XYZ file of C-alpha atoms in Angstrom:
505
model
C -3.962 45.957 -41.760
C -4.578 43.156 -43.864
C -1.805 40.605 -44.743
C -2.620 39.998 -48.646
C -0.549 36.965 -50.120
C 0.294 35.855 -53.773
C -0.935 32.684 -54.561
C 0.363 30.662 -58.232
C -1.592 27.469 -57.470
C -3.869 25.600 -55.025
C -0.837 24.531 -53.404
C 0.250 27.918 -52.682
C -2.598 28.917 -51.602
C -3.217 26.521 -48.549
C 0.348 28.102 -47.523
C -0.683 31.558 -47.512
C -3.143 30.851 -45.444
C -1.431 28.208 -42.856
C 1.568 31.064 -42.951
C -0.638 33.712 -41.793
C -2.079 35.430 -44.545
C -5.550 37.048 -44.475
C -6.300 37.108 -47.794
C -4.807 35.467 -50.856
C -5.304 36.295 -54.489
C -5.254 33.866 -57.318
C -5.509 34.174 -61.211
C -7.636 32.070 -63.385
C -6.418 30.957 -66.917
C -6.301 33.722 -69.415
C -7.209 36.417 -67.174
C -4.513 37.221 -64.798
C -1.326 38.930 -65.739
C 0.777 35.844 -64.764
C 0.185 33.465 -67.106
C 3.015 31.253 -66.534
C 1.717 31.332 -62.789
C -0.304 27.984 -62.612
C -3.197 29.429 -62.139
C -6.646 27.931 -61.276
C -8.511 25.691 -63.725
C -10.959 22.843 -64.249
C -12.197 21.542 -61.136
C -9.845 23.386 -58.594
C -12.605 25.451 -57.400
C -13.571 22.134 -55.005
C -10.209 22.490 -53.198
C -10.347 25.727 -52.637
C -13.699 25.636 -51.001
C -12.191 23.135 -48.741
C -9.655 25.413 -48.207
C -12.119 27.897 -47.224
C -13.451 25.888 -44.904
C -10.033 24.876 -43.291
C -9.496 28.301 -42.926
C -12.880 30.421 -41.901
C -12.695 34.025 -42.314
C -9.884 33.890 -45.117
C -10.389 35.878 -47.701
C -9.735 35.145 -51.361
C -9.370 37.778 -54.421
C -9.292 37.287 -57.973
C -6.691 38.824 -60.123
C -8.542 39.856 -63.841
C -6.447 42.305 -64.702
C -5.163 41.720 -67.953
C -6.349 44.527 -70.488
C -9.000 42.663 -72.516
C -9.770 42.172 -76.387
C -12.893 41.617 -77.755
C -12.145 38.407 -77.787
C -11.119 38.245 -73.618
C -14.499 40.030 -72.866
C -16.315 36.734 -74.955
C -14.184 34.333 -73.238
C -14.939 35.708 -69.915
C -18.630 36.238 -70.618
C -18.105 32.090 -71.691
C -16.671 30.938 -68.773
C -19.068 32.611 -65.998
C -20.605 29.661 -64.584
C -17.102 28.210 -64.352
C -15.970 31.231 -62.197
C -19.109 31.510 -59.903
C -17.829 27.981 -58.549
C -14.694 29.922 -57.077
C -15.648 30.989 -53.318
C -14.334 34.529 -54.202
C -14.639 37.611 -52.390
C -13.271 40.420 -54.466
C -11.827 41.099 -58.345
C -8.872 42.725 -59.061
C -9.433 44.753 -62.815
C -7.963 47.343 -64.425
C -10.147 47.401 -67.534
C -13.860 48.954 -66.444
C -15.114 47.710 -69.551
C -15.408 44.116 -67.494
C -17.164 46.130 -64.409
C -20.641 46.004 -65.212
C -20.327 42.361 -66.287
C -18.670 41.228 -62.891
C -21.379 43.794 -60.864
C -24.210 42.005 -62.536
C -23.052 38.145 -62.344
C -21.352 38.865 -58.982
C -23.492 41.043 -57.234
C -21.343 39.843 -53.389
C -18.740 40.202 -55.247
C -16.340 43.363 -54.230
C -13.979 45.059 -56.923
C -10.495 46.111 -56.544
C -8.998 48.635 -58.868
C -5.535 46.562 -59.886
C -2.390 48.921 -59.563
C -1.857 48.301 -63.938
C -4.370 51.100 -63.590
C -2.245 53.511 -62.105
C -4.354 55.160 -59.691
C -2.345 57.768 -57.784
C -5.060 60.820 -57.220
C -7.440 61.346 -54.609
C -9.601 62.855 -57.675
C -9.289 59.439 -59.602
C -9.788 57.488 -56.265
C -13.041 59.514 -56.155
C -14.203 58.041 -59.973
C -13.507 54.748 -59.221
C -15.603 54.689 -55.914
C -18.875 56.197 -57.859
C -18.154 53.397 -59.763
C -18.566 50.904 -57.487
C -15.464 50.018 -56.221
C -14.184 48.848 -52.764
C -10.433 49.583 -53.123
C -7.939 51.057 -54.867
C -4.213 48.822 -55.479
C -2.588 52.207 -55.620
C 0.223 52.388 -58.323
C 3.269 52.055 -57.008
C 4.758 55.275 -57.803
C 2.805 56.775 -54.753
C 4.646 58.124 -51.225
C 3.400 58.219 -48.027
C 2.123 61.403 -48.077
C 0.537 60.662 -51.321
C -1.409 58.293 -49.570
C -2.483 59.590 -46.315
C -3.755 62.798 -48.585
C -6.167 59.841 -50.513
C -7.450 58.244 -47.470
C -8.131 61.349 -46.073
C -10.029 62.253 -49.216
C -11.827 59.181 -49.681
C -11.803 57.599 -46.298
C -14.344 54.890 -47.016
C -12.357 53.283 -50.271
C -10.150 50.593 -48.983
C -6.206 51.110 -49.849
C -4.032 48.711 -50.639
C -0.371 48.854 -51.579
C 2.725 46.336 -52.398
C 4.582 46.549 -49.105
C 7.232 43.306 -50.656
C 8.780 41.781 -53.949
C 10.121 42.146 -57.276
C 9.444 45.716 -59.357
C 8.981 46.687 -62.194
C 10.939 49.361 -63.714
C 7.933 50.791 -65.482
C 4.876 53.108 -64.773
C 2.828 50.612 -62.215
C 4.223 47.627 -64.153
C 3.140 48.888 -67.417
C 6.027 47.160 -69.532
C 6.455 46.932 -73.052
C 9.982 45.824 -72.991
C 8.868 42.219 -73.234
C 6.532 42.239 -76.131
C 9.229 44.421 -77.539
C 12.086 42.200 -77.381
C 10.144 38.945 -77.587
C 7.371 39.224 -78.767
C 6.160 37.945 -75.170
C 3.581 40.825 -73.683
C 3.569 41.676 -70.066
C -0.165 43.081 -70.116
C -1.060 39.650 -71.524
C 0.731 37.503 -68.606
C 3.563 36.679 -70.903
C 6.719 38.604 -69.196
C 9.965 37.514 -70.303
C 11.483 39.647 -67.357
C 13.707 41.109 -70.243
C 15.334 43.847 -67.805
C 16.842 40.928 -65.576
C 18.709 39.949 -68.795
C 22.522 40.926 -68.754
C 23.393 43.555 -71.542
C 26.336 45.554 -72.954
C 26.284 48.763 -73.299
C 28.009 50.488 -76.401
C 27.030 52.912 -79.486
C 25.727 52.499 -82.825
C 26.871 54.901 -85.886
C 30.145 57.555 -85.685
C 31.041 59.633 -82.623
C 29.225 62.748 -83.737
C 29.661 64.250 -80.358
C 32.776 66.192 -78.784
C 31.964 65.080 -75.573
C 32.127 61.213 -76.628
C 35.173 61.906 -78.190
C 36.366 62.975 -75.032
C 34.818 60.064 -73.251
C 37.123 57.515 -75.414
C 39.958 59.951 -74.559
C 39.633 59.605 -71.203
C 39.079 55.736 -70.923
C 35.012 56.635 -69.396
C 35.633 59.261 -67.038
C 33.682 62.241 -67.898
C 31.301 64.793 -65.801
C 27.776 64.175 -64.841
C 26.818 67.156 -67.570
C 28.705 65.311 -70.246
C 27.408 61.694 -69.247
C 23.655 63.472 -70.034
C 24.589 64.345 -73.003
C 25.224 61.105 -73.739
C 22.475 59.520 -72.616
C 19.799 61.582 -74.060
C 21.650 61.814 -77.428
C 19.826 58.716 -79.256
C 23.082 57.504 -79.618
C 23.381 55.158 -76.814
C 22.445 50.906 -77.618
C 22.250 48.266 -75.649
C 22.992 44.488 -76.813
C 21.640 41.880 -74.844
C 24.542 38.814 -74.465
C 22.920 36.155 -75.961
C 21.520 38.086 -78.534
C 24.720 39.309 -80.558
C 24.314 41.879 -83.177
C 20.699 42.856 -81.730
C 21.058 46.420 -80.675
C 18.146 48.082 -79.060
C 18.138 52.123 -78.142
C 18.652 53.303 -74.633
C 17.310 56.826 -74.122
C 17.297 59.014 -71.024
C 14.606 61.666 -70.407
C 14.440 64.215 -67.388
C 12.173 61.275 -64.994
C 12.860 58.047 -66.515
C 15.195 55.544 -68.003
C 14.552 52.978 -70.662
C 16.132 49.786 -69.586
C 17.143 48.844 -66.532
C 16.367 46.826 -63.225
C 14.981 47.652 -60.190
C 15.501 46.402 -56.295
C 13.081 44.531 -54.357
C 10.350 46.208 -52.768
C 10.818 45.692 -48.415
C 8.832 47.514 -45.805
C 8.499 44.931 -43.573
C 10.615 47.707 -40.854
C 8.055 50.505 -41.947
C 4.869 49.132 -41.415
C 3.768 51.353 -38.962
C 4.595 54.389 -41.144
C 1.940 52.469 -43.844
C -0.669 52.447 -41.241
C -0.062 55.624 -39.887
C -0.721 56.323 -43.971
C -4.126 54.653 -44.187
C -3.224 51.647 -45.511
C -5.987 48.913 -45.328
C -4.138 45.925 -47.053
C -0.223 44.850 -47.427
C 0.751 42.698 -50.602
C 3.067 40.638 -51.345
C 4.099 40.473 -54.650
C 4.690 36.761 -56.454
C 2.266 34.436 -57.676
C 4.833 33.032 -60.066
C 7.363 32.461 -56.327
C 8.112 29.125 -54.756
C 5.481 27.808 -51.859
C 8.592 28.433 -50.027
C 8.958 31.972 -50.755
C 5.226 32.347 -50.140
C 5.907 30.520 -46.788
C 8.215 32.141 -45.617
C 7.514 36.108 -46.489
C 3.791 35.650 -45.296
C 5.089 34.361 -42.504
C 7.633 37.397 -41.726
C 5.305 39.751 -42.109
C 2.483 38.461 -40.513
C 4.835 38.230 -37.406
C 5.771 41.705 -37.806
C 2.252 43.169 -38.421
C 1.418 40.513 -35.403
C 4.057 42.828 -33.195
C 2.330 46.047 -34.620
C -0.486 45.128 -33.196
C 0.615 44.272 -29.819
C -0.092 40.660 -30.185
C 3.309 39.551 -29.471
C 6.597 40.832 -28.686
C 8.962 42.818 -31.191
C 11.253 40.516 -30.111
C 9.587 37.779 -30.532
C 9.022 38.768 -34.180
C 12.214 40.006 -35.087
C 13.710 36.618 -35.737
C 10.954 35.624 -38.848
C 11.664 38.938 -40.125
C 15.122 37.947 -39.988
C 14.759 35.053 -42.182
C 13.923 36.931 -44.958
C 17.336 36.712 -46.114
C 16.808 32.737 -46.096
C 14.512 33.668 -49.187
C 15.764 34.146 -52.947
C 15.991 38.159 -53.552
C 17.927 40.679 -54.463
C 19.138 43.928 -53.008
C 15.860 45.845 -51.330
C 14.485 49.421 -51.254
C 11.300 51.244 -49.761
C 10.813 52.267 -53.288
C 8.915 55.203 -53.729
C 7.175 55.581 -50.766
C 10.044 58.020 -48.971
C 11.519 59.051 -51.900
C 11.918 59.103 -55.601
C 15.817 58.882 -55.097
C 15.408 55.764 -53.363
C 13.158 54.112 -56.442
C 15.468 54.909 -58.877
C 18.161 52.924 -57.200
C 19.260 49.441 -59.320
C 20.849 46.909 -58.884
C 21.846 43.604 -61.236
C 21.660 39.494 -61.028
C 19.088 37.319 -60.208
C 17.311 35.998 -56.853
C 19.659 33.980 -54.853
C 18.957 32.216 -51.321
C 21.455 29.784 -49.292
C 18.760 27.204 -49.069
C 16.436 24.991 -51.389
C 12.787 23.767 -50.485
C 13.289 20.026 -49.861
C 9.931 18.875 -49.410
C 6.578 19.009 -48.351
C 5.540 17.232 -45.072
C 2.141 16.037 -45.424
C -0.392 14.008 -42.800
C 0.264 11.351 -40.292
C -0.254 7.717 -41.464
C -3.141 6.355 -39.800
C -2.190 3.494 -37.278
C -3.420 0.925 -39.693
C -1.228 2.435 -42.798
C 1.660 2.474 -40.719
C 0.760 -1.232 -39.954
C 0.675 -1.874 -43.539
C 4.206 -0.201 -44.475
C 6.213 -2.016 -41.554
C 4.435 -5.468 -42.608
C 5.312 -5.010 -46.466
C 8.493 -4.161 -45.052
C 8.773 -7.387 -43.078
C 7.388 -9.119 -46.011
C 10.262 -7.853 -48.470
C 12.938 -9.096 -45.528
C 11.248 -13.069 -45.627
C 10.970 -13.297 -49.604
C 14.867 -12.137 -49.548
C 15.962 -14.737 -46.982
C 13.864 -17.345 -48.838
C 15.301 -16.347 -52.203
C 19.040 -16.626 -50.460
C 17.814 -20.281 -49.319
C 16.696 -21.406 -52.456
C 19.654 -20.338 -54.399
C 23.520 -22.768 -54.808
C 25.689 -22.027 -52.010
C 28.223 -20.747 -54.656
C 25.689 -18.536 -56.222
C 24.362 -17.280 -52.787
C 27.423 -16.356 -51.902
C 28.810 -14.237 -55.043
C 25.119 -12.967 -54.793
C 26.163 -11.490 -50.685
C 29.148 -10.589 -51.794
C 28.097 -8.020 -54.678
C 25.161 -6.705 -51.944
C 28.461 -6.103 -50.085
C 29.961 -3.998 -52.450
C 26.806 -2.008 -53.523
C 24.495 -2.245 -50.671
C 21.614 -0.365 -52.131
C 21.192 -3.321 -54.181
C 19.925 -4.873 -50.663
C 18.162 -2.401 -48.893
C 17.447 -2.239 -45.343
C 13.625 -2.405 -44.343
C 12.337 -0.564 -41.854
C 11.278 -2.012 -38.328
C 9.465 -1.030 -35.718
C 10.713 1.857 -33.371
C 8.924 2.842 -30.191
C 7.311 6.595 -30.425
C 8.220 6.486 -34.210
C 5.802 7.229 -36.975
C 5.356 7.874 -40.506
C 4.400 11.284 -42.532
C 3.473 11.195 -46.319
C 6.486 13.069 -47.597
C 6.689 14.615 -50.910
C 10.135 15.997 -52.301
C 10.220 18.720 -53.992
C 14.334 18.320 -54.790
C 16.784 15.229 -54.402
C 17.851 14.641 -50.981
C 20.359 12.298 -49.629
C 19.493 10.541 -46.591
C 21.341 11.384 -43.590
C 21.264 15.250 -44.777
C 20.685 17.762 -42.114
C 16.854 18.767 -42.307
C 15.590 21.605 -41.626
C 11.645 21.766 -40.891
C 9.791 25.125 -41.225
C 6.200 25.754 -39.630
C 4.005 28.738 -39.272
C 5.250 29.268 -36.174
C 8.389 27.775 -35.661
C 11.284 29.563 -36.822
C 13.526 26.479 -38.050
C 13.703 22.892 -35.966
C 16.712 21.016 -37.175
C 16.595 17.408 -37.826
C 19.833 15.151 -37.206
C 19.896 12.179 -39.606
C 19.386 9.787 -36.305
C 15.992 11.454 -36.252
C 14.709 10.159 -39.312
C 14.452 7.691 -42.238
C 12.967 7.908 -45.819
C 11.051 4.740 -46.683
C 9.517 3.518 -49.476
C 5.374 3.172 -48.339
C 4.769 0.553 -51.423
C 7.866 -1.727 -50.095
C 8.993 -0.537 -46.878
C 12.579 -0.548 -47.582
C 14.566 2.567 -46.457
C 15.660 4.682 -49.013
C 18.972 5.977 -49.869
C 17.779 9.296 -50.858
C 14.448 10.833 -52.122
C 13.883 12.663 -55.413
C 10.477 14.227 -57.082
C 7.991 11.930 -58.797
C 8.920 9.133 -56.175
C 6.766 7.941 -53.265
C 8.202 8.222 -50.138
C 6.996 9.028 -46.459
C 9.381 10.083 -43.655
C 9.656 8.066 -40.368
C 10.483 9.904 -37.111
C 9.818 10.295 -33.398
C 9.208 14.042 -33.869
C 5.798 15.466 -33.863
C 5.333 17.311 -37.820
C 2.998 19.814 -37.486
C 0.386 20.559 -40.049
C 1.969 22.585 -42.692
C 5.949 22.017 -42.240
C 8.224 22.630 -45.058
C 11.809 21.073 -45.217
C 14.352 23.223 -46.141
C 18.159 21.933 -46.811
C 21.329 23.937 -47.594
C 22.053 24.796 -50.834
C 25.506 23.590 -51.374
C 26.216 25.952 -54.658
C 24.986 29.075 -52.715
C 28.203 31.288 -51.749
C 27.789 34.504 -49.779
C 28.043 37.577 -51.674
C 27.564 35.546 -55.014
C 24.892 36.153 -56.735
C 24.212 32.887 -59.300
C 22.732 33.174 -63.038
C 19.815 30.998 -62.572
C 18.446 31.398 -66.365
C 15.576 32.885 -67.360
């Protein structure tokens, strides 16, 4: 099975493939349902082609699946030339207005039916291949048996399927509750992820009801008959905390309930119950996600298909699939692929994860940049000690003593250390120096790193830093070997087990 991986930005996507993906899919501005993803743009299209190249045989799809205006079709009939620079292999739609367009200017080109179109018949499977499509992102409301019963149908379509991340509770992601509450639509990319908001529940109007009367009686408790009712009397509002004195109807029909929010999707332990299905392709949901979270679920699954396919132990894998729970989520569910009982599970809160991405470990320092950083350093040591020299002994010494008292007005520079070298380091969060790193690779689980294994050091002066932050150069100087692609991870000292943090929204 293919290992398909979500991929935000450029960035991203050189993860998903180092982490094992086989194919990543992207957005481009305006025509992806992820809007606030970063999406692809201007003259991107040259680094993923490099990508490409770093990578032979990766795959890369292209996610135009918003449902298009008039005005989308001229904008995408516009910016053609722009997207025949991409290097891509197949496009994700749900409107088949766009088809013929995309057949004719992309005749290599293959097309993916997006799950927004909720495809969930062999009959409609059928359509869609006379139509020239290659495969079918199956809505998500389909089971395993559901699926095996398409393939068998239509055994030359391609099937793919979300085997991991967040859900929507809404008919394959079909939400209006955004646009509704915000004004902020979904089908345009603009989710406000309104049902991971925190609401009260209450009533609007008089108790016209005998069985709400006897609800307030008996301080809630009531029987399931009653509590139907309820819920499917029009009576029921919900008011969204920040949001006082906004009251928006809750209604509850015989398969479905308005507002509420659903687990995480995990099969990562079923996989071989999707193959046995007929799946062709596994996706992983979250182009908006960290590179970490992109990391690290690629990497867990492509372990565990890895072990599916005899290539290494399940033992071997069963660690990476482990550290899923290193990664921000919330409570997970097969959704509905053994059961609708099982989807309509919910659960509350946002993503949570005991660890924060601290950085991104880039190349080695060539010998002669390395040179350069350790002779700037040096440099920085002699204009100090001739500074010192040239000052009143009376001034040079009040001038030691307040380095004494805040010594990161007088920073050490580094020197040279046998078998030590440098690694352009970019931080992605503030770390203090002498914090506990923790480097992640494609294919090792987690090296630790003691702070006597390492110093941060400023490449433009050489002196060693106190701590790193965003937006300032640094490189890291060790005796370890980095391999290409490691992340650093740190603990997350505000994480407690069990507690699930309100991040924001």
């Amino acid at each position: 099975m293919e290992l398909l991986s979500p991929a935000g930005n450029v960035e991203k996507l050189g993860y998903a493939y180092a982490y094992g993906a086989d194919a990543a899919y992207i957005g481009l501005k305006r025509f992806s349902l992820r809007i606030k993803a970063d999406n692809f743009y201007e003259d991107e299209y040259k680094r993923v082609i490099a990508l490409k190249e770093k990578y032979p045989g990766k795959k890369l799809h292209c996610a135009l699946n918003i449902a298009f205006h008039n005005r989308d079709v001229d904008a995408l009939i516009a910016n053609l030339d722009y997207f025949k620079q991409y290097p891509i292999d197949a496009f994700i739609v749900q409107d088949i207005g766009i088809v013929p367009i995309l057949q004719k200017h992309f005749p290599n080109a293959h097309l993916h039916v997006s799950t927004q179109a909720s495809c969930m018949n062999r009959e409609t499977v059928k359509m869609y291949k006379t139509l020239g499509f290659d495969r079918v992102v199956l809505g998500r409301e389909v089971g395993l048996t559901e699926i095996r019963e398409i393939k068998d149908a239509v055994p030359d379509m391609e099937i793919e399927v979300f085997a991991h991340g967040a859900m929507c509770i809404a008919y394959s992601g079909r939400c209006l509750m955004s646009a509704y509450l915000t004004g902020r639509s979904a089908q345009s990319g603009f989710c406000s992820h309104t049902c991971r908001w925190e609401y009260d529940l209450g009533v609007e109007g008089p108790a016209k009801s005998e069985t709400l009367r006897q609800l307030q009686e008996n301080g809630g408790v009531i029987s399931p008959e009653a509590a139907k009712e309820i819920a499917q009397s029009g009576i029921l509002r919900l008011q969204e905390r920040q949001r006082p004195g906004e009251l928006f109807p809750v209604f509850e029909g015989d398969d479905f309930t308005a507002i509420l929010s659903s687990k995480d999707l995990c099969m990562i332990n079923h996989l071989d119950d999707l193959k046995a299905a007929g799946v062709d392709s596994l996706k992983i949901e979250g182009r908006m996600k960290s590179i970490y979270y992109v990391a690290m679920v690629t990497r867990a699954y492509r372990k565990a298909l890895d072990a599916l396919d005899g290539k290494i132990s399940a033992k071997e894998a069963e660690p990476f699939i482990a550290s899923l729970e290193d990664v921000a989520h919330r409570e997970s569910t097969t959704g509905f692929y053994y059961s609708r009982t099982e989807a309509d599970k919910t659960t509350v809160g946002a993503s949570d994860s005991p660890y924060m991405l601290g950085a991104q470990v880039l190349d080695r320092l060539s010998d002669a940049d390395e040179q350069a950083v350790l002779d700037r350093a040096r440099t920085m040591l002699t204009e100090r000690s001739a500074k010192l020299k040239a000052m009143h002994p009376q001034a040079r010494a009040a001038l030691e003593r307040d380095w004494a008292q805040h010594p990161e007005k007088c920073p050490a520079a580094a020197e040279p250390r046998e078998g030590w070298h440098f690694y352009r380091y970019n931080p992605l969060n503030k770390t203090d120096a002498g914090t506990a790193l923790e480097f992640i690779t494609p294919d090792v689980l987690t090296q630790t790193v003691a702070a006597s294994e390492y110093q941060f050091v400023n490449p433009d002066t050489g002196e060693i830093l106190p701590w790193v932050n965003p937006d300032h150069p640094a490189v890291i100087y060790t005796p370890l070997t980095i391999a290409d692609g490691t992340l650093v991870r740190v603990k997350d000292e505000g994480y407690k087990p069990g507690t699930i943090r309100t991040t924001g929204r």
